[in-house]
Tab-separated table of C-alpha atoms and ligand atoms in Angstrom:
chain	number	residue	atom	x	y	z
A	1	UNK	CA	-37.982	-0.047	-65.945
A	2	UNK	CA	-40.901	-2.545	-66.107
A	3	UNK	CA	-40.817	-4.950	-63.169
A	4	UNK	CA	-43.814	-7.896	-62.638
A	5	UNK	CA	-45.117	-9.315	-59.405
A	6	UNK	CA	-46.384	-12.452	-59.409
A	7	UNK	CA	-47.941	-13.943	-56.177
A	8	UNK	CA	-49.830	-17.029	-55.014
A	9	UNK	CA	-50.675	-19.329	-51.691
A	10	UNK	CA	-47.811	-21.236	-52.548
A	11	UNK	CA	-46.058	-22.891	-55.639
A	12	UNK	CA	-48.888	-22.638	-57.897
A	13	UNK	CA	-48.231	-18.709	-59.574
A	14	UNK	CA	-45.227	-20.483	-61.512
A	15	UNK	CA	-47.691	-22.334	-63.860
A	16	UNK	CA	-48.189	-18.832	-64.541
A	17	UNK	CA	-44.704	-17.078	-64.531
A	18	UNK	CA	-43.420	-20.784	-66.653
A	19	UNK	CA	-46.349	-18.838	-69.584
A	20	UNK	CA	-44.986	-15.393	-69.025
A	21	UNK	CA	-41.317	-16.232	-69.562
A	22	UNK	CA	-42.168	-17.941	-72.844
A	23	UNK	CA	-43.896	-14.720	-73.929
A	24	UNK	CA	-42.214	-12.137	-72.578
A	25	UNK	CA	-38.466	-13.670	-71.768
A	26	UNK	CA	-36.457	-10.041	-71.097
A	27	UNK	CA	-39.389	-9.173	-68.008
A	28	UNK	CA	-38.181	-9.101	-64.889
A	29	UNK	CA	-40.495	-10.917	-62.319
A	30	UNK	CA	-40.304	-10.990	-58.428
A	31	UNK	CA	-42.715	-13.804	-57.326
A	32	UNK	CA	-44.230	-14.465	-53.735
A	33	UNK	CA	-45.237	-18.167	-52.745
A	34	UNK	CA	-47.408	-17.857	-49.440
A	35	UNK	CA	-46.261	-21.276	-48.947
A	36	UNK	CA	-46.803	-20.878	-45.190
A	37	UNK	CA	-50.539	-20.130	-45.531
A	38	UNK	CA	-51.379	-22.694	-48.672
A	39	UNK	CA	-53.817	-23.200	-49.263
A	40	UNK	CA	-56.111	-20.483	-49.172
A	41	UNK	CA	-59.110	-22.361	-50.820
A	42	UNK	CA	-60.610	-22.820	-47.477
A	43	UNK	CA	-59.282	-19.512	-45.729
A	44	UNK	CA	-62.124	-17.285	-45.033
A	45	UNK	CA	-62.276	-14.470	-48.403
A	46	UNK	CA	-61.271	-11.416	-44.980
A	47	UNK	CA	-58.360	-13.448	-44.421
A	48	UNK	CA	-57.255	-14.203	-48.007
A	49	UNK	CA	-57.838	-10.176	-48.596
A	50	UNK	CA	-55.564	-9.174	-46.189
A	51	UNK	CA	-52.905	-11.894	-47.261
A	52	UNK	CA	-52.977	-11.055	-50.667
A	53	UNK	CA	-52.676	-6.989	-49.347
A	54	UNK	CA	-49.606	-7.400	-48.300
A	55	UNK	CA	-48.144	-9.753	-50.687
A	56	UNK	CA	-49.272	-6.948	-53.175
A	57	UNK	CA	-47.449	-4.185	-50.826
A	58	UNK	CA	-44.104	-6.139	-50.949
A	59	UNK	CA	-43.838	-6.703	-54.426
A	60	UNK	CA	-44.840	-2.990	-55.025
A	61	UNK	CA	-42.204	-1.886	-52.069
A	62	UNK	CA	-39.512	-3.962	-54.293
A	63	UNK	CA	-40.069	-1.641	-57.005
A	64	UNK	CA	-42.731	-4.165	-59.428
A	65	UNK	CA	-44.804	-1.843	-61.646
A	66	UNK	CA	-47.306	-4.457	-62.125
A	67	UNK	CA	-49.296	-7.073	-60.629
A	68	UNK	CA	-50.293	-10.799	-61.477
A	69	UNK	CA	-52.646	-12.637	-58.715
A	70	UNK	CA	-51.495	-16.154	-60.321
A	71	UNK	CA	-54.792	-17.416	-57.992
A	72	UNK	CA	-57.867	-18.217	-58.807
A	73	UNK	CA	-58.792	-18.164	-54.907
A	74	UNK	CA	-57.266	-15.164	-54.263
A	75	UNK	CA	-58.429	-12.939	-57.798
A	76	UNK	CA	-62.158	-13.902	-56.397
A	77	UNK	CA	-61.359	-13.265	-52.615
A	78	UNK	CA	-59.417	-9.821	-53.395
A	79	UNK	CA	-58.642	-8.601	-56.709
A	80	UNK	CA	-61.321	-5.951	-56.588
A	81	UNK	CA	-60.126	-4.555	-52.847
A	82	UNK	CA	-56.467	-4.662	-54.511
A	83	UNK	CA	-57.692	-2.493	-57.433
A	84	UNK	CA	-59.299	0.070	-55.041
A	85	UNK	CA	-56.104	0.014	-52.802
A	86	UNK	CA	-53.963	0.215	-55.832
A	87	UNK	CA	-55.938	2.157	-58.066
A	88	UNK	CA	-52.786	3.298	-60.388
A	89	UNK	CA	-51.127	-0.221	-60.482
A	90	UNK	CA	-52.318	-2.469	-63.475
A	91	UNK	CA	-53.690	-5.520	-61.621
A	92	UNK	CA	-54.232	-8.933	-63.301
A	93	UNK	CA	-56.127	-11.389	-61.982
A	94	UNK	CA	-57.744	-14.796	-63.145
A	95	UNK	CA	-60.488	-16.896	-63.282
A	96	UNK	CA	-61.599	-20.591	-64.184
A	97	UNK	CA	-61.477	-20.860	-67.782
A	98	UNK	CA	-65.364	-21.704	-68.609
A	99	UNK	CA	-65.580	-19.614	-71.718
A	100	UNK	CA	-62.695	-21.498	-73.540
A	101	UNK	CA	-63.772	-25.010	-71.974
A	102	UNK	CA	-67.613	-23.963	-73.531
A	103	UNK	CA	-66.203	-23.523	-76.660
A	104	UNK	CA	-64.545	-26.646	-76.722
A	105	UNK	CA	-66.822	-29.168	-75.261
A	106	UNK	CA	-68.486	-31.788	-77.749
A	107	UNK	CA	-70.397	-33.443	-75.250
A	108	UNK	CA	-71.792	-30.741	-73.808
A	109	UNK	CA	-70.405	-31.640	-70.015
A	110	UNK	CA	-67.578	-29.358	-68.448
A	111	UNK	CA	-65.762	-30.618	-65.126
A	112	UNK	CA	-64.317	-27.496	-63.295
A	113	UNK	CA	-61.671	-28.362	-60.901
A	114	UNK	CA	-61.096	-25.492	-58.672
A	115	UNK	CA	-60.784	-24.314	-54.670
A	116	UNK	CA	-63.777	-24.303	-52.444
A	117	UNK	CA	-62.830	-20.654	-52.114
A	118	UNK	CA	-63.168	-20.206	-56.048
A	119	UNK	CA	-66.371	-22.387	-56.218
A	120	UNK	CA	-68.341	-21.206	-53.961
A	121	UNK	CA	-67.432	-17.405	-54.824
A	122	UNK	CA	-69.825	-14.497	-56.471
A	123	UNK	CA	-67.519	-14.248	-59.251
A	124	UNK	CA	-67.568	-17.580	-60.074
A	125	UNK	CA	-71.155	-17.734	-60.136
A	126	UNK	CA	-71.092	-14.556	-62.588
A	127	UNK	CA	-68.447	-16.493	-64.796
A	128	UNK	CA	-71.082	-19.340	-65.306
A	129	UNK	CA	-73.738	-16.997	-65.765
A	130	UNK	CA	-72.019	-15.581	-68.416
A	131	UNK	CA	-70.270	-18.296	-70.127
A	132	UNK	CA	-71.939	-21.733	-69.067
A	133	UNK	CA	-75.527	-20.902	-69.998
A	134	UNK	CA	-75.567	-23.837	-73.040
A	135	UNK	CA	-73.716	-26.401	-71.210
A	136	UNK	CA	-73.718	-28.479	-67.806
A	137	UNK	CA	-70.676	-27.323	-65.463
A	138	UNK	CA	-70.113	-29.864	-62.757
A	139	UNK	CA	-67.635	-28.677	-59.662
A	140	UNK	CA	-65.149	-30.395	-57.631
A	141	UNK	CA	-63.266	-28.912	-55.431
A	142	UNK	CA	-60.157	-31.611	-55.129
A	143	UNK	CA	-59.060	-31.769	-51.688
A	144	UNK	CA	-55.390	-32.627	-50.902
A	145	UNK	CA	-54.389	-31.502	-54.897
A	146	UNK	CA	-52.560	-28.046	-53.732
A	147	UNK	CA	-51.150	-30.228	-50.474
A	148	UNK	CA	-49.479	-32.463	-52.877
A	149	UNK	CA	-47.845	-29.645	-55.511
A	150	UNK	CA	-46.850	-27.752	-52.069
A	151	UNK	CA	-44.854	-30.939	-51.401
A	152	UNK	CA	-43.657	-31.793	-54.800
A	153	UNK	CA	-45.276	-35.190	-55.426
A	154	UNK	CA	-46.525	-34.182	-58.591
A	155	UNK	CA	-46.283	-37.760	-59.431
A	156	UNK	CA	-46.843	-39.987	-56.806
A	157	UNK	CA	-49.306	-43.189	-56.099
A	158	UNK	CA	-50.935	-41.493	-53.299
A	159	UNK	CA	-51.430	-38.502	-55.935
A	160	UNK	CA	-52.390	-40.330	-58.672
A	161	UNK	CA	-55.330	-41.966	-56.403
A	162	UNK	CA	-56.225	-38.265	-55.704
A	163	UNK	CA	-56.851	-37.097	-58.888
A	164	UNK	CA	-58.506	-40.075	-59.860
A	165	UNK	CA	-61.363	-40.006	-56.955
A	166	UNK	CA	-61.985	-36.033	-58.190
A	167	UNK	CA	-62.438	-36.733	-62.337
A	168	UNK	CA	-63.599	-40.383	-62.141
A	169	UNK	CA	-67.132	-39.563	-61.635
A	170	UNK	CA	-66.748	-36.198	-63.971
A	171	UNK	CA	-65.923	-38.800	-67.340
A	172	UNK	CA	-68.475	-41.629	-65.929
A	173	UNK	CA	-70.515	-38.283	-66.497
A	174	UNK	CA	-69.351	-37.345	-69.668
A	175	UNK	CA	-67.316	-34.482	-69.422
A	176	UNK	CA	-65.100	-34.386	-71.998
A	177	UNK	CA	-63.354	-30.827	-71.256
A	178	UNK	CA	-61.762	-30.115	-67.913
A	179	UNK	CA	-60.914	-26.785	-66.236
A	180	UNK	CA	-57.946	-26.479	-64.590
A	181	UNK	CA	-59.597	-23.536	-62.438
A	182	UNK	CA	-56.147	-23.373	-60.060
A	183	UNK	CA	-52.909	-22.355	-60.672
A	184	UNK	CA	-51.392	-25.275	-58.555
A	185	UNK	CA	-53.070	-27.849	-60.964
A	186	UNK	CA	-51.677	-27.260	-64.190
A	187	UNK	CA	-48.219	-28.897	-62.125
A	188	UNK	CA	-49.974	-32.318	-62.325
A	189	UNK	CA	-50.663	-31.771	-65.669
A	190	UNK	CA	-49.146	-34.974	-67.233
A	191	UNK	CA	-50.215	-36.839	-64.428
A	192	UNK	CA	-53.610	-36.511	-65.243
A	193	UNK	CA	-53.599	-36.052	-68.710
A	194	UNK	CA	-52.273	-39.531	-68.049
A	195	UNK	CA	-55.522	-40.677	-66.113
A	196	UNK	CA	-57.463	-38.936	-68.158
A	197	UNK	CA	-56.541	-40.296	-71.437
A	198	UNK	CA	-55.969	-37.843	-74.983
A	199	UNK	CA	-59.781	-37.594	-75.951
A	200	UNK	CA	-60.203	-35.431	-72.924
A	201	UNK	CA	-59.032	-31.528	-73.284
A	202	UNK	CA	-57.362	-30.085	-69.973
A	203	UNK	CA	-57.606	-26.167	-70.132
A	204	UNK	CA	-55.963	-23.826	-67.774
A	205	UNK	CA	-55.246	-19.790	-67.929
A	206	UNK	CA	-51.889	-19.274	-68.020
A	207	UNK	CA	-51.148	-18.608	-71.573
A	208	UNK	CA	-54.166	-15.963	-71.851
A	209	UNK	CA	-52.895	-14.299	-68.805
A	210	UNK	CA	-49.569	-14.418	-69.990
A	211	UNK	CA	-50.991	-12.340	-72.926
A	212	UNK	CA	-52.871	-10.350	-70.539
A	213	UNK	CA	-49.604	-9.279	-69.265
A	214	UNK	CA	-48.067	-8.415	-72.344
A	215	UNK	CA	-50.793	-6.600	-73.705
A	216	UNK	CA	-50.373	-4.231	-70.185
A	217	UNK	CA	-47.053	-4.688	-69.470
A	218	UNK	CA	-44.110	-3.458	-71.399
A	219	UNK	CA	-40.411	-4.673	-70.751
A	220	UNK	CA	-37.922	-1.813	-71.384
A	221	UNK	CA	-34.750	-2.313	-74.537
A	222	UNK	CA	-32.475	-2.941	-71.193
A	223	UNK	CA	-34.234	-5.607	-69.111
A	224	UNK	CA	-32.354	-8.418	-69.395
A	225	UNK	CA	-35.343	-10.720	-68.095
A	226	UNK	CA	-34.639	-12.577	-64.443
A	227	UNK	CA	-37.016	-14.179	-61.692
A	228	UNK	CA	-36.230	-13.339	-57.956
A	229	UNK	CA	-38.194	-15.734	-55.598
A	230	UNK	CA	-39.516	-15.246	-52.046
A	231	UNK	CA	-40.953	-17.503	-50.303
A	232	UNK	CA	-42.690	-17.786	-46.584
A	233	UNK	CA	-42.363	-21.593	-46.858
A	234	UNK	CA	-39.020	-23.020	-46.678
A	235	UNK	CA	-36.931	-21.898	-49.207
A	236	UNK	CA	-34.912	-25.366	-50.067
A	237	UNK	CA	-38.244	-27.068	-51.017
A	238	UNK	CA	-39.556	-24.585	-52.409
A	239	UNK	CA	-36.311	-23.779	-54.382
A	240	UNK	CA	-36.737	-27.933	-55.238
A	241	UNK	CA	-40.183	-27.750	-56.677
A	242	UNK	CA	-40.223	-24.524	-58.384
A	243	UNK	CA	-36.953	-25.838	-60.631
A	244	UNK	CA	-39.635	-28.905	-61.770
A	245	UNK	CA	-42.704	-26.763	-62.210
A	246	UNK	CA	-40.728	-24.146	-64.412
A	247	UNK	CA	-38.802	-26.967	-66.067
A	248	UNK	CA	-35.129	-25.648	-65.138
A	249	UNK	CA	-32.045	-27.427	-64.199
A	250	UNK	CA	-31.135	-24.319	-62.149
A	251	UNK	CA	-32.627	-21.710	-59.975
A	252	UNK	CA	-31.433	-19.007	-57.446
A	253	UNK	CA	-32.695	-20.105	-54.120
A	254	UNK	CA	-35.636	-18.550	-53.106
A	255	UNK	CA	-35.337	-16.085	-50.405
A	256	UNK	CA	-37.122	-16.278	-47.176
A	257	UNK	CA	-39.693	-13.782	-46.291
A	258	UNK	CA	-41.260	-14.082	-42.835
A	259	UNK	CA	-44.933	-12.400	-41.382
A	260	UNK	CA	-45.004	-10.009	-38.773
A	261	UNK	CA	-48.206	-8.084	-37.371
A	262	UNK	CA	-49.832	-8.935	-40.867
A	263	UNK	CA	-47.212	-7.588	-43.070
A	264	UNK	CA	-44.345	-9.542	-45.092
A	265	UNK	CA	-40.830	-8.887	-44.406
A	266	UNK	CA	-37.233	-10.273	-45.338
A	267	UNK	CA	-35.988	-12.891	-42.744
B	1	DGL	N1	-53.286	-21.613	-56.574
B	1	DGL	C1	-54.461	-21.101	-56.032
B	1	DGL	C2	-55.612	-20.985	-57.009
B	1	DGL	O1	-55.375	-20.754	-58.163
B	1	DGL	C3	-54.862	-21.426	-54.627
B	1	DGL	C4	-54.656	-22.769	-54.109
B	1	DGL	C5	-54.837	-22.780	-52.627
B	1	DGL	O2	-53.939	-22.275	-51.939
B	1	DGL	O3	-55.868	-23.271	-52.153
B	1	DGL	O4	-56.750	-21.082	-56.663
């Protein structure tokens, strides 16, 4: 039977898992919120290695056949160690979406918003290499943004300031495309697309690694599709603010997972 694991710093990953369900509904997913660590995007990449090795371990201990790093910070930090520790387990990672965002852009001028941890990576550097060659990329790496998902003010004054200071200066510079380069930010979505106005184009990953999935990932005729959550944060606000993200009335609460010597157990 196929089983996904999802994991992230935190509450992000269920930007992710919300895509995943709409594609593949009958999937069962077990998802990990490091809520306890979030955010990574400053950790150093040794640390965020060894935190995503043994998220990975849990999820594979609880029977997953498959892995999602719904982090940007984390899939440049550790998704190549994980494939070399894991060498047999399909491992998905993801990255800012340039190439789409390059495609898009009329103007020319692409605003990234991502971690320091995923801006100031090698693979990041690659990606614009690759993809950014014909257009201007500016960075920012939008302090306090994960801090506020974490605590489920996806809406609030103080967050709406936030996200103004960061993409301000990107439209006085004429980016007309934004990348949503972390998983927590698609959650203020509407906020910004709010600030932002219509004429600009938000673009985040979570429907092409949703297809990812089900191009690698097959659920069997009998899986009836459920979501079991852990979380090393407290589970009743976590419970609180993955209901919003995913858009449900109702959710199982999520169940607490605690660290010891560097390795995740059940509380
Ligand atoms: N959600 C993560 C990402 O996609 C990490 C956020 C953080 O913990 O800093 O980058």
């Amino acid at each position: 039977m196929a089983c996904l694991g999802v994991f992230d710093s935190g509450l992000g990953g269920l930007t992710v898992v919300r895509e995943i369900q709409r594609l593949l509904p009958s999937l069962p997913l077990i998802y990990i919120g490091d809520s306890l660590h979030a955010p990574y995007g400053s950790r150093s990449e040794d640390e965020i290695c060894q935190l995503s090795l043994a998220q990975a371990e849990f999820l594979l201990a609880q029977g997953c056949t498959a892995l999602v790093i719904a982090c940007n910070t984390a899939t440049a930090a550790a998704a190549k160690t994980l494939r070399e520790h894991f060498p047999l387990v399909p491992i998905i990672g993801m990255e800012p979406a340039v190439k789409p965002a390059a495609a898009a852009t009329k103007s020319g001028i692409v605003g990234v918003l991502a971690t320091v941890g995923t801006l100031q990576s090698a693979r990041f550097a690659a990606l614009l290499d690759r993809f950014a060659a014909e257009i201007t990329v500016l960075t920012r790496s939008c302090p306090g943004w994960v801090e506020a998902v974490e605590a489920g003010a996806f809406e609030t004054p103080e967050t709406v300031s936030l996200l103004q200071r960061e993409v301000e200066p990107l439209l006085a510079a004429g980016a007309d495309t934004l990348v949503l380069g972390c998983t927590h930010f698609p959650a203020l979505r509407p906020t910004l697309q709010a600030l932002v106005g219509p004429e600009v184009t938000l673009i985040d990953t979570g429907v092409a690694v949703a297809c990812r999935v089900a191009e690698q990932v097959a659920a069997s005729r009998e899986d009836a599709g459920s979501l079991t959550l852990f979380t090393s944060g407290t589970p009743t606000v976590f419970s609180h603010s993955a209901r919003a993200i995913l858009g449900v009335e109702w959710l199982p609460m999520a169940l607490p997972l605690v660290w010891k010597d560097g390795r995740l157990e059940n509380a």
